[in-house]
Coordinates of C-alpha atoms in Angstrom, one line a residue:
M1 CA -2.9 14.4 -6.4
L2 CA -2.2 16.0 -3.0
S3 CA 1.4 15.9 -1.7
A4 CA 1.8 14.5 1.8
F5 CA 4.5 17.2 2.4
S6 CA 2.3 20.2 1.7
A7 CA -1.0 18.9 2.9
P8 CA -2.3 20.2 6.3
G9 CA -2.5 17.8 9.3
T10 CA -0.4 15.3 11.1
F11 CA 1.3 12.1 9.9
Y12 CA -0.3 8.9 11.2
R13 CA 1.4 5.5 10.9
G14 CA -0.8 2.6 9.6
N15 CA -0.8 -0.9 8.1
L16 CA -3.3 -1.5 5.3
H17 CA -3.0 -5.3 4.9
T18 CA -3.5 -7.6 7.8
H19 CA -5.3 -11.0 8.6
S20 CA -6.8 -12.6 11.6
T21 CA -8.6 -15.8 12.6
L22 CA -11.6 -14.6 10.6
S23 CA -9.6 -16.0 7.6
D24 CA -6.1 -17.5 7.6
G25 CA -4.4 -15.5 10.3
C26 CA -3.5 -17.0 13.7
L27 CA -4.6 -14.2 16.1
D28 CA -8.1 -13.0 16.7
P29 CA -9.0 -9.5 15.6
Q30 CA -8.8 -7.9 19.1
E31 CA -5.3 -9.3 19.6
V32 CA -4.2 -8.1 16.1
C33 CA -5.4 -4.6 17.0
R34 CA -3.7 -4.8 20.4
R35 CA -0.3 -5.7 19.0
Y36 CA -0.3 -3.0 16.4
R37 CA -1.3 -0.4 18.9
A38 CA 1.4 -1.7 21.3
E39 CA 4.0 -1.4 18.5
G40 CA 3.2 2.3 18.1
Y41 CA 0.8 2.3 15.1
D42 CA -1.9 4.8 14.9
F43 CA -4.3 2.7 12.8
I44 CA -4.7 -0.5 10.8
S45 CA -7.1 -2.0 8.3
L46 CA -7.9 -5.6 9.1
T47 CA -8.3 -7.1 5.6
D48 CA -9.3 -10.7 5.9
H49 CA -9.9 -12.9 2.8
F50 CA -13.4 -12.1 1.5
I51 CA -14.3 -15.6 0.3
G52 CA -17.1 -18.1 1.1
E53 CA -14.8 -20.5 2.9
Y54 CA -14.5 -17.9 5.7
G55 CA -18.0 -16.5 5.4
Y56 CA -17.0 -13.4 3.5
P57 CA -15.7 -11.5 6.6
V58 CA -15.4 -7.7 6.9
A59 CA -13.9 -7.5 10.4
D60 CA -15.9 -5.1 12.6
T61 CA -13.0 -3.6 14.6
R62 CA -14.9 -0.5 15.7
A63 CA -15.1 -1.7 19.3
W64 CA -11.3 -1.2 19.7
H65 CA -11.1 2.4 18.5
S66 CA -9.7 4.8 21.1
D67 CA -8.3 8.4 21.1
A68 CA -4.9 7.0 20.3
F69 CA -5.7 4.2 17.8
T70 CA -8.3 3.6 15.1
T71 CA -9.1 1.1 12.4
I72 CA -10.5 1.3 8.9
L73 CA -12.9 -1.5 7.7
G74 CA -11.5 -3.5 4.8
A75 CA -11.0 -6.8 3.2
E76 CA -8.8 -8.7 0.6
L77 CA -11.1 -9.4 -2.3
H78 CA -11.0 -12.4 -4.6
S79 CA -12.9 -13.3 -7.8
G80 CA -11.9 -14.4 -11.3
A81 CA -8.7 -15.6 -12.8
M82 CA -5.6 -13.7 -13.8
E83 CA -3.7 -14.6 -17.0
N84 CA -1.8 -17.4 -15.1
G85 CA -5.2 -19.0 -14.2
Q86 CA -4.9 -18.2 -10.5
L87 CA -7.2 -16.1 -8.3
W88 CA -7.1 -12.3 -8.1
H89 CA -6.0 -10.7 -4.8
I90 CA -7.3 -7.1 -4.5
L91 CA -7.0 -4.9 -1.4
A92 CA -10.0 -2.8 -0.5
V93 CA -9.5 -0.4 2.4
G94 CA -12.7 1.4 3.6
L95 CA -15.0 -1.3 2.3
P96 CA -18.5 -0.9 3.6
Y97 CA -19.5 -3.5 6.2
D98 CA -22.4 -4.6 4.1
F99 CA -20.5 -5.0 0.8
V100 CA -22.2 -7.6 -1.4
P101 CA -20.0 -10.7 -1.8
P102 CA -18.9 -12.0 -5.1
N103 CA -19.4 -15.7 -5.9
A104 CA -16.0 -16.7 -4.6
P105 CA -16.3 -19.9 -2.6
G106 CA -12.6 -20.5 -2.1
F107 CA -9.1 -19.8 -3.3
K108 CA -9.6 -21.1 -6.8
P109 CA -11.5 -19.4 -9.6
V110 CA -14.9 -20.8 -10.6
A111 CA -16.8 -20.5 -13.9
G112 CA -19.1 -17.5 -14.4
Q113 CA -17.9 -15.5 -11.4
E114 CA -17.2 -11.8 -11.3
T115 CA -13.9 -10.8 -12.8
G116 CA -11.1 -9.2 -10.8
P117 CA -11.5 -5.9 -12.6
E118 CA -15.3 -5.9 -12.1
L119 CA -14.9 -6.6 -8.4
A120 CA -12.3 -3.9 -8.0
K121 CA -14.5 -1.3 -9.7
R122 CA -17.5 -2.3 -7.6
A123 CA -15.3 -1.9 -4.4
R124 CA -14.1 1.6 -5.6
D125 CA -17.7 2.6 -6.4
A126 CA -18.7 1.6 -2.9
G127 CA -16.1 4.0 -1.5
A128 CA -13.0 1.8 -0.9
F129 CA -9.4 2.7 -1.5
V130 CA -8.4 -0.1 -3.9
A131 CA -4.8 -1.5 -4.3
I132 CA -3.3 -4.2 -6.5
A133 CA -1.9 -6.6 -3.9
H134 CA 1.6 -8.2 -4.1
P135 CA 2.1 -8.2 -7.9
H136 CA 5.3 -10.2 -7.8
W137 CA 3.9 -12.9 -5.5
S138 CA 0.7 -13.2 -7.6
G139 CA 2.6 -13.6 -10.9
L140 CA 0.8 -10.5 -12.2
T141 CA 1.3 -9.7 -15.9
L142 CA 1.3 -6.2 -17.4
A143 CA -2.0 -7.1 -19.1
D144 CA -3.5 -8.1 -15.7
A145 CA -2.3 -4.8 -14.1
R146 CA -3.7 -2.7 -17.0
S147 CA -7.1 -4.4 -16.5
I148 CA -7.5 -3.1 -12.9
T149 CA -8.5 0.4 -14.0
A150 CA -10.2 1.0 -10.6
A151 CA -7.0 0.8 -8.7
H152 CA -5.8 3.7 -6.6
S153 CA -2.5 2.1 -5.7
V154 CA 0.0 -0.8 -6.1
E155 CA 1.8 -2.5 -3.3
I156 CA 5.5 -1.5 -3.7
Y157 CA 6.4 -3.6 -0.7
N158 CA 4.7 -6.5 1.0
H159 CA 6.5 -7.7 4.1
G160 CA 4.9 -11.1 4.3
C161 CA 5.9 -11.8 0.7
A162 CA 9.4 -10.6 1.4
V163 CA 10.0 -12.9 4.4
G164 CA 8.0 -15.8 3.1
C165 CA 9.1 -16.2 -0.5
D166 CA 11.4 -13.3 -1.5
R167 CA 8.7 -11.8 -3.8
E168 CA 8.2 -8.5 -2.1
G169 CA 7.4 -5.9 -4.6
G170 CA 5.4 -4.3 -7.4
G171 CA 7.8 -1.6 -8.5
H172 CA 8.2 -2.9 -12.1
V173 CA 4.5 -3.1 -12.7
L174 CA 3.9 0.3 -11.1
D175 CA 6.5 2.0 -13.2
L176 CA 5.2 0.6 -16.5
L177 CA 1.7 1.7 -15.6
L178 CA 3.0 5.2 -14.7
S179 CA 4.7 5.5 -18.0
E180 CA 1.4 4.7 -19.7
G181 CA -0.1 7.7 -17.9
R182 CA -1.9 5.9 -15.1
D183 CA -2.5 8.0 -11.9
L184 CA -1.4 5.6 -9.2
T185 CA 0.2 5.7 -5.7
L186 CA 2.2 3.1 -3.9
I187 CA 1.8 1.5 -0.6
A188 CA 4.0 -0.6 1.7
T189 CA 2.2 -3.2 3.8
D190 CA 2.7 -6.1 6.2
D191 CA 0.2 -8.7 4.9
A192 CA 0.5 -10.0 8.4
H193 CA -0.8 -13.4 9.4
F194 CA 1.4 -13.7 12.5
T195 CA 2.4 -17.3 11.4
E196 CA 5.9 -16.1 10.6
P197 CA 7.9 -12.9 11.1
D198 CA 5.6 -11.1 8.7
H199 CA 4.6 -8.1 10.8
F200 CA 5.8 -4.5 11.6
G201 CA 7.9 -4.4 8.4
G202 CA 6.1 -2.0 6.0
W203 CA 3.7 0.8 6.6
V204 CA 2.1 4.0 5.3
M205 CA 2.5 7.5 6.8
V206 CA -0.8 9.2 6.1
K207 CA -1.2 13.0 6.5
A208 CA -4.6 13.8 7.9
Q209 CA -6.3 16.4 10.0
A210 CA -7.2 13.8 12.7
N211 CA -6.7 10.0 13.3
E212 CA -10.2 9.2 12.1
P213 CA -11.2 6.6 9.6
A214 CA -13.0 8.9 7.1
L215 CA -10.2 11.4 7.1
L216 CA -7.5 8.8 6.8
L217 CA -9.4 7.2 3.9
E218 CA -9.8 10.5 2.1
A219 CA -6.1 11.2 2.5
L220 CA -5.2 7.8 1.1
K221 CA -7.4 8.4 -2.0
N222 CA -5.8 11.9 -2.4
G223 CA -2.3 10.5 -2.2
A224 CA -1.4 12.4 0.9
F225 CA 1.0 9.8 2.3
Y226 CA 4.3 8.1 1.8
S227 CA 5.4 4.5 2.6
S228 CA 8.3 3.2 4.7
Q229 CA 10.2 0.3 6.3
G230 CA 11.9 2.7 8.7
P231 CA 13.2 6.0 7.3
E232 CA 11.1 9.2 7.6
I233 CA 10.7 11.5 4.7
R234 CA 10.2 14.9 6.1
A235 CA 10.0 17.2 3.0
V236 CA 10.1 17.0 -0.8
T237 CA 10.5 20.3 -2.7
M238 CA 10.6 20.4 -6.5
T239 CA 11.8 23.4 -8.6
D240 CA 12.1 23.7 -12.3
D241 CA 15.7 22.2 -12.1
A242 CA 15.9 19.9 -9.1
V243 CA 14.2 18.1 -6.3
T244 CA 15.3 18.4 -2.7
V245 CA 14.5 15.6 -0.2
E246 CA 14.8 16.0 3.6
T247 CA 14.8 12.8 5.7
T248 CA 16.1 11.1 8.8
A249 CA 19.6 9.8 8.3
V250 CA 20.0 7.8 5.0
A251 CA 22.8 6.5 2.8
T252 CA 21.1 6.8 -0.6
I253 CA 18.5 9.0 -2.3
I254 CA 17.2 7.6 -5.6
L255 CA 15.0 9.2 -8.2
Q256 CA 13.3 6.8 -10.6
G257 CA 11.4 7.7 -13.8
H258 CA 10.3 6.5 -17.2
G259 CA 12.4 3.8 -18.8
Q260 CA 16.0 4.0 -17.9
A261 CA 15.8 7.3 -16.1
A262 CA 17.3 7.0 -12.6
T263 CA 19.8 9.0 -10.5
A264 CA 21.2 8.1 -7.1
L265 CA 22.9 10.3 -4.5
H266 CA 25.1 8.5 -2.0
G267 CA 26.6 9.6 1.3
H268 CA 26.8 9.0 5.0
S269 CA 24.0 9.9 7.4
M270 CA 22.5 12.3 4.8
T271 CA 19.4 14.2 6.0
R272 CA 19.1 16.4 2.9
G273 CA 19.9 15.9 -0.7
T274 CA 19.3 17.7 -4.0
V275 CA 19.1 15.9 -7.4
S276 CA 18.9 17.3 -10.9
L277 CA 15.7 16.7 -12.8
D278 CA 17.4 16.7 -16.2
R279 CA 16.8 13.0 -16.9
F280 CA 13.2 13.0 -15.8
R281 CA 11.3 15.7 -17.6
A282 CA 10.8 13.9 -20.9
G283 CA 9.2 10.9 -19.1
G284 CA 6.6 13.1 -17.3
W285 CA 7.0 11.5 -13.9
L286 CA 9.3 10.5 -11.1
R287 CA 9.3 8.9 -7.7
I288 CA 11.8 8.9 -4.9
T289 CA 13.3 6.1 -2.8
V290 CA 15.5 6.7 0.2
V291 CA 17.6 3.9 1.8
D292 CA 19.2 4.0 5.2
A293 CA 22.4 2.3 6.4
A294 CA 20.5 -0.8 7.4
G295 CA 19.0 -1.1 3.9
K296 CA 15.5 0.0 5.0
R297 CA 13.7 2.0 2.4
A298 CA 11.0 4.7 2.2
W299 CA 9.1 5.7 -0.9
T300 CA 7.3 8.8 -2.0
N301 CA 4.3 8.6 -4.2
P302 CA 4.9 9.5 -7.9
L303 CA 5.3 13.2 -8.8
R304 CA 4.3 14.4 -12.2
F305 CA 5.6 17.3 -14.2
T306 CA 3.0 19.9 -15.1

């Protein structure tokens, strides 16, 4: 997996989970794009619900590309039941415009339809960056999560789920899968519908050679990004003994790893911190969270020991 901090290119800010009037959002696609561009985003993926009730939309946002703002085609896919009997929600960024729909007429599973894992694999095989959406909100079990072997990523933070029902994250599921050896990244998203204050709250910072859909998608698949609610992570350097993190001003730097492995460094307006790796080597992986004085977080993708 490619580190965002050593990869060539420029960081571009983007939202990977957004809805419009093509499904259950309240703004039309052009207005969604306008608002994200006005907010300072470099790109979005408009990911409307890919079900029959809405005509299986893949929003064609290419007309609103410019030198300063771009979009990646995508959709939120649905088919089959999770262990709790409810419908799968699977994010597919970079989905082809002509992706063949499943038999998913609405927001309830129906007999004989494609399973969630099958649909996720088909999307990945078609070239999409696939993420397990809002595990906490969905009531995802570990068995459910294990079954999505085609996933590139897990939503660590979903802003709409945070403000709408206080079920924002997927860190628990992610960490369990990492400890089983899964090669996964993590994304922060909005899941914006613009029906409540569910927008501009979580994003990815993708390192690419240019702000172009194909290059952004390649960087996402390669793991060349980090995720944030506000803080910037500017560098991560790992030696045999320690990891050093450089950021905008934060109050806490946390390393998390397998099981109970966690270490926190606290301070005031820290822009650099070094943490020992002693607790993390045996588990084989770690990830880093930084938290600013306002409680806003940013997350690196997982790092593995070689």
